[in-house]
Amino acid sequence: TYSAFKQPSPLSVVLFFPETALENVKIQQAVGSNTVGLIQASELTEQGHTTKILISLKKDVPYVVNRENGGLRVSFQKAPIISSDILKQEAKTKKPVILTEKKTDAEKITVGPMLQSVDTTLFEKGIKITVMADGNIRNYKSFTIENPPRIVLDMFDVKSRHKKEQIVPVDTKWVRNIRYYGYPDKVRLVIDTQKAYLLSFEVNPAEKGLTIHVGEDTNAVSKLEKKQERAPQGKIKESAWVNRVDFLSEEAGKSTVIIGTTAPVKYDIKKSSPKRLTLTLFNTKLPDYRRRPLITTRFESAVDRITPVQTPGKTDISMITMELREPVPYMVEQSENLIQVHFEASSIPPRPLAAAKLSPWEAVVSQTAAETEVKEVQQTTAKEKFPVKKAGRYTGEKIALNFYETDIKNVLRIIREISGENIAIDKNVTGKVTLAFDKPVPWDQVLDLILKMNKLGMVYEGNIIRIATLKTISDENKRMRDKFKEEPLRTAYILVNYADAQKDILPLLKVKEEGEVREGVSLSVDTRTNQIIITDVQSRIDRAREIVKNVDRVTPQVIIEAKIVEANTNFSRSLGID
């Protein structure tokens, strides 16, 4: 299987091959063509093996992908070249040139915007449906069906990443469900409504997509929406989208990370650790298909991995993490919709991913929250005690919901769309949800309430929220504790060279999770030799070594020299002449 799409900046065609690895393939290959410039291959290995092929284009031309002899052929249209003799002959005969007879299959392919999401906003007298795309949608047609009552919107030349029909449950008196699915030449969006509102809808083009208003007074809904946008407290402009995450290998080992957005954004960059930079993009959203790490360990560069992340709980803040082989000078440059981070060369040569030893918690020293172990955030039960969020501690986007006997999986899907989080649901999660919130409440508070009502819990596994029954989570915790108790203990002596083992290192290693204390485990310091003596399982010993490695470093010192020269007003020089 594969997926292919064209991106405008940089102009190129990108192909993704899931569960496919690179072997004996040139990473870069130049093509002597008027249409194709450079072909680049890279492998994304954060979640399995995915191969990315980027074909840089010199001209914006249609393309078509065909299967051929166990592989793929990507064909690009060539611009027709008409000689002067032919033009003269045509001028004499005065016969029109029928270009449609010479068109190839590649010419018939129209590459349009990609549908990204379908969101809803409730108003007092109606509902607003926002169709988000990565470009403008100008060619569309709407019509209605009376039995059953439906509003149908055809968006021509628009593509969808989904192969099957997508359903967005709404459950309001104006709209029950929203369904959309892709055809080769369009995307059709169907709004299940009532007969009373078949003539009470309005479709308007937006900067990146379309807006559809359905309700008792569509004009009033539109005016209310515009009034809210003009209000002083609503001055925050529409969120930008990340549309480009690229790596550019330059001469002499230098490199550049390029981040493109649909509009200029504010940013902040800081060092999370000596070998990790975090670029924060404010009022910026990250599409799902952009949330893939970019591995660059085999390039002549100081950068090992680039990881785009959508901040949990804040769907309008995106972060780009850049992990380095060693600390090197860098410079940030912003030009319109592009942010470029330029890195100097590294003294460490390219190497395989395994040799790079990258890990999510590599640069995190003082926070145990970044460890690779599974972290649990469960609801309070009668047998287990977990901290409960207090009122005012919820930070998610506020939403208004109204559900009656709605399947819990559909409700969780709506929360996933609003929050931007990755949510995985166990197959044994079942139940119905009935609730009505006229006043908007944070989505994370709604999620907590729904889990409590159905005796469910959630577990953070990396950047994924897993929803399961409390019994399933409890059984897994018990198995993990039993496995921990059966693992053999080992003793290690970790020498600390520069830091104070007692004051600086020991407090960082003493943090232990409740319920994981085991007989025979110990942690102490030999003050004579400044050593850490640890008896524990191998995984914890390895983690302790990593912490010491990152903390135990020479403190930089600066020598300042100054020469003070004093000159008086009566100063004179002796020349040695009588």
XYZ file of C-alpha atoms in Angstrom:
578
model
C 0.000 0.000 0.000
C 1.049 3.599 -0.516
C -0.247 7.163 -0.367
C 0.722 10.033 -2.663
C 0.016 13.760 -2.637
C 1.428 16.988 -4.023
C 2.604 19.771 -1.722
C 2.943 23.383 -2.939
C 5.953 24.410 -0.840
C 8.408 23.134 -1.778
C 6.731 22.094 -5.005
C 7.001 18.319 -4.944
C 5.174 14.986 -4.998
C 5.474 12.938 -1.798
C 4.869 9.185 -1.541
C 4.592 7.278 1.745
C 5.064 3.476 1.888
C 3.904 2.098 5.287
C 5.729 -0.943 6.704
C 8.514 -0.513 4.138
C 12.230 -0.089 4.865
C 15.076 1.271 2.727
C 17.809 -1.110 1.600
C 20.563 -0.438 -0.960
C 18.795 2.682 -2.202
C 20.397 6.025 -3.032
C 19.284 8.664 -0.547
C 19.440 11.446 -3.154
C 19.416 11.310 -6.929
C 19.403 14.231 -9.356
C 17.304 13.959 -12.518
C 18.216 15.824 -15.696
C 14.698 16.852 -16.621
C 12.764 20.057 -17.239
C 10.069 18.818 -14.864
C 11.736 16.755 -12.107
C 14.667 18.130 -10.106
C 15.779 15.911 -7.223
C 14.513 12.606 -5.788
C 15.103 12.085 -2.060
C 14.429 8.943 -0.004
C 14.172 8.761 3.782
C 12.925 6.278 6.358
C 10.617 7.078 9.272
C 11.127 4.547 12.053
C 9.422 6.081 15.085
C 6.360 3.827 14.742
C 7.409 0.898 12.559
C 9.087 1.383 9.191
C 7.689 3.928 6.722
C 9.589 5.016 3.614
C 9.139 8.550 2.268
C 9.996 9.435 -1.340
C 10.081 13.170 -2.156
C 10.176 14.140 -5.845
C 11.052 17.830 -6.255
C 9.344 19.518 -9.217
C 10.549 22.429 -11.323
C 7.064 23.041 -12.735
C 3.565 22.496 -11.382
C 2.355 19.726 -13.690
C -0.223 16.943 -13.234
C 0.986 13.468 -12.375
C -0.380 9.933 -12.196
C 0.806 6.860 -10.277
C 0.398 3.398 -11.838
C 1.391 -0.073 -10.648
C 3.834 -1.764 -13.008
C 5.839 -5.017 -12.703
C 5.645 -5.204 -8.923
C 6.508 -1.511 -8.532
C 5.103 1.953 -9.137
C 5.515 4.288 -12.091
C 5.040 8.030 -11.459
C 4.308 9.828 -14.729
C 4.397 13.595 -15.199
C 2.847 15.584 -18.011
C 5.254 17.196 -20.469
C 4.432 20.672 -21.728
C 3.538 20.420 -25.449
C 6.129 21.967 -27.799
C 4.677 23.296 -31.059
C 7.161 24.257 -33.784
C 6.900 27.420 -35.884
C 6.316 25.354 -39.074
C 3.288 23.722 -37.532
C 1.960 27.095 -36.404
C 2.369 28.514 -39.926
C 0.619 25.504 -41.451
C -2.237 25.840 -38.960
C -2.517 29.541 -39.752
C -2.889 28.745 -43.470
C -5.456 26.020 -43.029
C -7.216 27.901 -40.205
C -8.061 24.636 -38.525
C -8.374 24.755 -34.741
C -6.049 22.580 -32.699
C -8.071 20.109 -30.673
C -5.883 19.540 -27.649
C -8.329 17.138 -26.050
C -7.476 14.474 -28.621
C -3.818 14.454 -27.507
C -4.332 14.457 -23.775
C -2.746 11.665 -21.790
C -4.058 10.103 -18.599
C -1.694 12.276 -16.596
C -3.263 15.424 -18.095
C -6.709 14.389 -16.939
C -5.640 14.233 -13.297
C -6.575 17.390 -11.394
C -4.689 17.898 -8.173
C -6.741 19.969 -5.743
C -6.790 20.767 -2.036
C -6.750 18.024 0.600
C -9.636 17.822 3.089
C -8.260 18.021 6.642
C -11.174 18.098 9.088
C -14.890 18.784 9.595
C -15.757 20.690 12.800
C -18.981 22.090 14.278
C -19.825 25.134 16.406
C -23.190 25.590 18.147
C -25.053 28.899 18.234
C -28.342 29.891 19.819
C -30.358 29.505 16.614
C -28.219 27.255 14.492
C -24.999 25.406 13.904
C -21.886 26.243 11.913
C -20.032 23.457 10.079
C -16.426 24.268 9.168
C -14.803 22.251 6.390
C -11.034 22.700 6.695
C -8.696 22.066 3.748
C -5.106 22.918 2.909
C -6.254 25.230 0.106
C -9.208 27.235 -1.163
C -12.384 25.425 -2.246
C -14.045 27.408 -5.013
C -15.711 24.727 -7.148
C -18.655 23.291 -5.218
C -22.363 22.580 -5.628
C -25.112 22.042 -3.053
C -28.561 20.476 -3.307
C -31.166 18.899 -1.011
C -32.981 15.552 -0.745
C -36.414 15.476 0.905
C -36.725 11.799 1.799
C -34.807 11.318 3.969
C -34.071 15.043 4.524
C -30.452 15.736 3.620
C -28.267 18.625 2.533
C -25.644 17.450 0.034
C -22.498 19.389 -0.817
C -20.184 18.258 -3.637
C -16.662 19.754 -3.508
C -14.992 19.156 -6.856
C -11.228 18.619 -7.267
C -10.952 18.047 -3.491
C -9.202 14.957 -2.135
C -9.700 13.002 1.100
C -7.137 10.883 2.940
C -9.867 8.517 4.135
C -10.785 5.519 2.001
C -14.078 4.866 3.808
C -17.050 6.995 4.768
C -16.389 9.235 7.788
C -19.215 10.036 10.236
C -19.312 13.015 12.599
C -22.179 12.632 15.135
C -23.700 16.000 16.092
C -27.098 15.220 17.693
C -28.730 18.669 17.528
C -32.194 19.657 16.386
C -30.692 21.132 13.219
C -28.191 18.432 12.307
C -28.028 14.791 13.431
C -24.955 13.536 11.600
C -22.391 14.724 9.079
C -20.977 12.194 6.632
C -18.313 12.660 3.998
C -16.458 10.372 1.616
C -14.170 10.790 -1.373
C -14.692 10.119 -5.067
C -11.944 10.250 -7.715
C -12.973 13.770 -8.731
C -14.673 15.185 -5.628
C -15.573 14.848 -1.962
C -19.260 14.597 -1.061
C -20.477 15.883 2.309
C -23.967 14.855 3.466
C -25.759 16.608 6.345
C -28.611 14.607 7.912
C -31.186 17.199 8.980
C -34.958 17.773 9.158
C -37.353 18.948 6.436
C -37.841 22.272 8.208
C -34.189 23.183 7.595
C -33.769 22.011 4.001
C -34.127 25.633 2.886
C -32.479 27.132 5.970
C -28.843 26.675 5.142
C -26.078 28.793 3.683
C -22.680 27.837 2.194
C -19.833 30.375 2.166
C -16.224 29.975 1.001
C -13.546 30.564 3.657
C -9.809 31.184 3.450
C -9.016 27.488 3.808
C -12.214 25.597 3.075
C -15.939 26.273 3.477
C -18.434 27.212 6.195
C -22.001 25.895 6.244
C -24.671 27.462 8.463
C -27.812 25.440 9.234
C -30.565 26.748 11.503
C -33.687 28.783 12.004
C -32.056 32.011 10.773
C -28.847 31.468 8.827
C -28.334 35.200 8.373
C -28.507 35.730 12.132
C -26.012 32.929 12.695
C -23.621 34.460 10.159
C -23.939 37.908 11.721
C -23.407 36.513 15.216
C -20.316 34.661 14.044
C -18.871 37.797 12.420
C -19.697 39.863 15.493
C -17.833 37.390 17.695
C -14.855 37.528 15.346
C -14.802 41.344 15.576
C -15.100 41.417 19.363
C -11.997 42.663 21.231
C -11.608 39.413 23.118
C -11.768 37.506 19.838
C -8.925 39.291 18.100
C -6.890 36.111 17.834
C -6.770 35.292 14.160
C -7.574 31.886 12.730
C -4.991 29.271 13.572
C -2.332 28.566 10.994
C -1.460 25.029 9.903
C 1.943 23.418 9.566
C 2.229 22.471 5.887
C 5.934 21.724 5.640
C 8.533 19.919 7.778
C 11.707 19.434 5.781
C 15.391 18.730 6.305
C 18.041 20.172 3.992
C 21.587 18.788 3.960
C 24.087 21.446 2.848
C 27.779 21.616 2.042
C 30.527 20.995 4.606
C 28.175 19.193 6.998
C 25.868 22.164 7.560
C 22.115 21.600 7.548
C 18.788 23.411 7.804
C 15.428 22.418 9.281
C 12.593 24.127 7.376
C 9.139 24.623 8.921
C 6.392 26.006 6.700
C 3.012 27.357 7.852
C -0.068 28.577 6.039
C 0.417 32.047 7.566
C 3.177 33.891 9.483
C 3.218 32.768 13.137
C 4.922 33.733 16.370
C 7.494 31.273 17.629
C 9.873 30.591 20.474
C 12.936 28.358 20.465
C 14.864 27.145 23.475
C 17.254 24.429 24.536
C 15.472 21.656 26.408
C 18.888 20.089 27.011
C 22.397 20.401 25.566
C 21.390 18.164 22.647
C 17.733 19.026 22.157
C 16.034 22.134 20.746
C 12.303 22.795 20.972
C 10.641 25.166 18.502
C 7.199 26.273 19.761
C 4.708 27.613 17.198
C 1.870 29.647 18.720
C -1.670 29.670 17.308
C -0.631 26.851 14.980
C -2.182 23.439 14.385
C -0.435 20.291 13.215
C -2.249 17.939 10.807
C -2.303 14.252 11.724
C -0.231 13.229 8.720
C 2.532 15.648 9.784
C 2.965 13.952 13.167
C 5.749 11.678 11.962
C 9.367 11.827 13.081
C 12.011 12.553 10.466
C 15.163 10.458 11.018
C 18.366 12.088 9.700
C 21.070 9.981 11.343
C 22.570 8.941 7.984
C 23.138 12.514 6.754
C 26.202 14.727 7.182
C 24.495 16.899 9.769
C 24.291 17.811 13.434
C 20.601 16.786 13.519
C 19.578 13.195 14.317
C 15.790 13.428 14.513
C 13.010 15.973 13.907
C 9.727 15.265 15.706
C 6.587 17.414 15.175
C 4.245 17.297 18.199
C 0.804 18.776 18.889
C 0.788 19.998 22.483
C -1.611 17.831 24.575
C -4.640 19.789 25.752
C -3.751 22.823 23.607
C -4.672 22.278 19.987
C -3.410 25.722 18.948
C 0.230 25.185 19.956
C 2.569 22.986 17.925
C 6.130 22.007 18.816
C 9.018 20.828 16.660
C 11.696 18.925 18.600
C 15.178 18.702 17.065
C 17.594 16.193 18.611
C 21.296 16.833 17.957
C 24.372 14.603 17.906
C 26.271 17.217 19.883
C 25.773 20.894 20.811
C 26.528 23.088 17.774
C 25.863 26.774 16.970
C 22.546 27.483 15.287
C 20.628 30.454 13.893
C 16.884 30.969 13.399
C 15.551 32.860 10.389
C 11.905 33.693 9.639
C 10.686 34.849 6.239
C 6.932 35.185 5.741
C 5.512 31.646 6.149
C 8.872 29.895 6.562
C 10.973 29.362 9.685
C 14.475 28.049 9.039
C 16.848 26.755 11.720
C 20.417 26.693 10.396
C 22.914 24.357 12.096
C 26.691 24.316 11.880
C 28.523 21.071 11.098
C 29.007 18.282 13.641
C 32.207 16.361 14.309
C 30.199 13.123 14.693
C 29.882 11.261 11.352
C 26.631 9.727 10.020
C 25.590 6.441 11.596
C 22.662 3.992 11.639
C 19.636 4.732 13.781
C 20.514 1.968 16.260
C 23.960 3.489 16.833
C 22.419 6.903 17.538
C 20.637 5.440 20.606
C 17.811 7.953 20.449
C 15.152 7.731 23.136
C 12.198 9.917 24.155
C 13.724 10.676 27.562
C 17.374 11.049 26.543
C 17.744 14.731 27.393
C 15.342 14.773 30.330
C 17.268 14.712 33.606
C 15.247 16.045 36.471
C 11.769 14.895 35.475
C 10.751 11.275 35.902
C 7.618 12.065 33.897
C 9.625 11.656 30.704
C 10.735 8.079 31.425
C 9.804 5.426 28.900
C 7.721 3.476 31.383
C 3.967 3.608 30.918
C 2.367 6.397 32.923
C -1.145 5.981 34.161
C -3.815 8.588 34.692
C -6.843 6.747 36.087
C -10.074 7.634 37.803
C -10.536 7.160 41.555
C -12.047 3.801 42.541
C -12.967 2.257 45.866
C -9.856 0.062 45.920
C -7.291 2.331 44.240
C -6.488 5.922 45.153
C -5.629 8.318 42.382
C -5.553 12.136 42.503
C -8.706 13.747 41.158
C -8.566 16.932 39.115
C -10.031 19.851 40.983
C -12.320 22.425 39.451
C -10.340 24.968 37.511
C -7.541 22.520 36.690
C -8.965 21.652 33.270
C -7.304 23.484 30.398
C -8.925 21.949 27.310
C -10.938 23.834 24.725
C -14.499 24.471 25.900
C -17.300 22.701 24.053
C -21.096 22.434 24.322
C -22.534 18.936 23.885
C -25.952 17.312 23.833
C -26.096 13.505 23.632
C -28.923 11.055 24.207
C -28.164 7.324 24.293
C -25.145 7.882 22.028
C -22.555 5.143 21.604
C -19.514 5.972 23.723
C -17.092 5.309 20.859
C -18.745 8.027 18.770
C -18.517 10.440 21.708
C -14.824 9.672 22.179
C -14.291 10.228 18.469
C -15.782 13.728 18.744
C -13.505 14.473 21.692
C -10.536 13.255 19.641
C -11.420 15.636 16.804
C -11.744 18.584 19.192
C -8.676 17.881 21.318
C -6.304 16.782 18.563
C -5.112 13.930 20.796
C -4.342 10.411 19.600
C -6.955 8.175 21.263
C -7.012 4.361 21.075
C -10.062 2.483 22.399
C -9.966 -1.134 23.608
C -12.374 -3.507 21.886
C -14.211 -4.291 25.149
C -15.139 -0.637 25.768
C -18.911 -0.331 25.403
C -21.658 1.881 26.744
C -24.091 4.706 26.056
C -23.689 8.368 26.941
C -26.503 10.758 27.809
C -25.547 14.295 28.793
C -26.461 17.892 27.967
C -24.139 20.860 28.454
C -25.776 24.126 27.413
C -22.788 26.056 28.746
C -19.421 25.074 27.229
C -17.031 23.102 29.459
C -13.411 21.972 28.837
C -13.129 18.820 26.753
C -10.784 17.133 29.266
C -13.418 17.617 31.989
C -16.013 16.013 29.705
C -13.643 13.101 29.101
C -13.099 12.578 32.843
C -16.848 12.597 33.444
C -17.589 10.127 30.638
C -14.922 7.721 31.907
C -16.311 7.863 35.447
C -19.856 7.261 34.228
C -18.802 4.107 32.362
C -16.176 2.776 34.836
C -13.340 3.360 32.410
C -9.789 4.643 32.747
C -7.106 6.063 30.503
C -3.409 5.313 30.208
C -0.816 7.479 28.478
C 1.402 5.359 26.228
C 3.832 7.766 24.598
C 1.689 10.392 22.842
C -1.363 8.119 22.689
C -4.265 8.067 25.170
C -5.528 4.524 25.567
C -9.090 4.051 26.857
C -9.798 0.744 28.636
C -11.912 -0.651 31.452
C -10.641 -0.165 35.000
C -10.429 -3.948 35.410
C -8.190 -4.272 32.337
C -5.872 -1.510 33.551
C -5.758 -2.964 37.067
C -4.879 -6.441 35.746
C -2.101 -4.997 33.582
C -0.689 -3.057 36.532
C -0.636 -6.231 38.603
C 1.193 -8.129 35.869
C 3.766 -5.336 35.587
C 4.341 -5.356 39.353
C 4.709 -9.153 39.367
C 7.180 -8.983 36.488
C 9.143 -6.295 38.306
C 9.372 -8.466 41.423
C 10.599 -11.482 39.438
C 13.351 -9.604 37.583
C 16.845 -10.328 39.015
C 18.619 -7.620 41.009
C 22.041 -6.309 40.059
C 24.520 -3.996 41.769
C 26.366 -1.216 39.953
C 28.957 1.361 41.002
C 28.596 4.648 39.134
C 31.525 7.052 39.452
C 30.698 10.767 39.578
C 33.596 12.934 38.380
C 32.509 16.572 38.579
C 29.194 16.834 40.471
C 28.606 16.123 44.168
C 27.080 12.638 44.275
C 25.391 13.263 47.640
C 23.886 16.685 46.914
C 23.435 16.779 43.140
C 22.898 13.207 41.909
C 21.235 11.288 44.747
C 18.038 13.457 44.884
C 17.465 12.813 41.170
C 17.700 9.044 41.620
C 15.586 8.773 44.772
C 12.222 9.305 43.081
C 10.292 6.011 43.225
C 6.730 5.321 42.243
C 4.429 4.057 44.936
C 3.882 0.305 44.862
C 7.192 -0.481 43.141
C 9.373 -0.749 46.269
C 11.001 -4.173 46.371
C 13.001 -5.965 49.016
C 16.722 -5.830 48.301
C 16.625 -2.601 46.293
C 19.010 0.029 47.657
C 20.586 3.337 46.705
C 23.522 4.915 48.553
C 26.589 7.138 48.126
C 30.230 6.439 48.952
C 31.409 9.928 49.919
C 35.105 8.912 49.942
C 35.167 8.017 46.235
C 32.112 10.101 45.209
C 30.356 6.992 43.844
C 26.721 5.974 43.548
C 26.051 2.399 44.684
C 22.757 1.095 43.319
C 21.125 -2.317 43.645
C 18.095 -2.606 41.376
C 16.809 -4.158 38.162
C 18.847 -3.583 35.015
C 16.452 -1.073 33.425
C 16.644 1.242 36.449
C 20.411 0.939 36.607
C 20.630 1.936 32.941
C 18.378 4.910 33.607
C 20.542 5.965 36.559
C 23.653 5.808 34.371
C 21.950 7.994 31.767
C 21.022 10.610 34.378
C 24.572 10.709 35.749
C 25.964 10.969 32.225
C 23.862 14.060 31.475
C 24.312 15.814 34.829
C 27.960 15.040 35.617
C 29.641 17.666 33.458
C 32.355 20.278 33.857
C 31.038 23.680 34.901
C 32.181 26.205 32.262
C 34.516 28.889 33.626
C 35.382 32.291 32.241
C 38.653 34.176 32.821
C 38.382 37.966 32.579
C 41.613 39.965 32.315
C 41.687 43.771 32.557
C 44.474 46.335 32.244
C 43.907 49.684 33.952
C 45.824 52.686 32.605
C 45.699 56.001 34.466
C 46.685 59.311 32.798
C 46.897 62.579 34.746
C 46.498 66.093 33.358
C 50.099 66.923 34.235
C 51.468 63.875 32.412
C 54.665 64.433 30.424
C 57.051 62.177 28.559
C 60.817 62.171 29.060
C 62.576 62.030 25.702
C 66.141 61.693 27.063
C 67.464 64.837 25.307
C 69.640 67.351 27.157
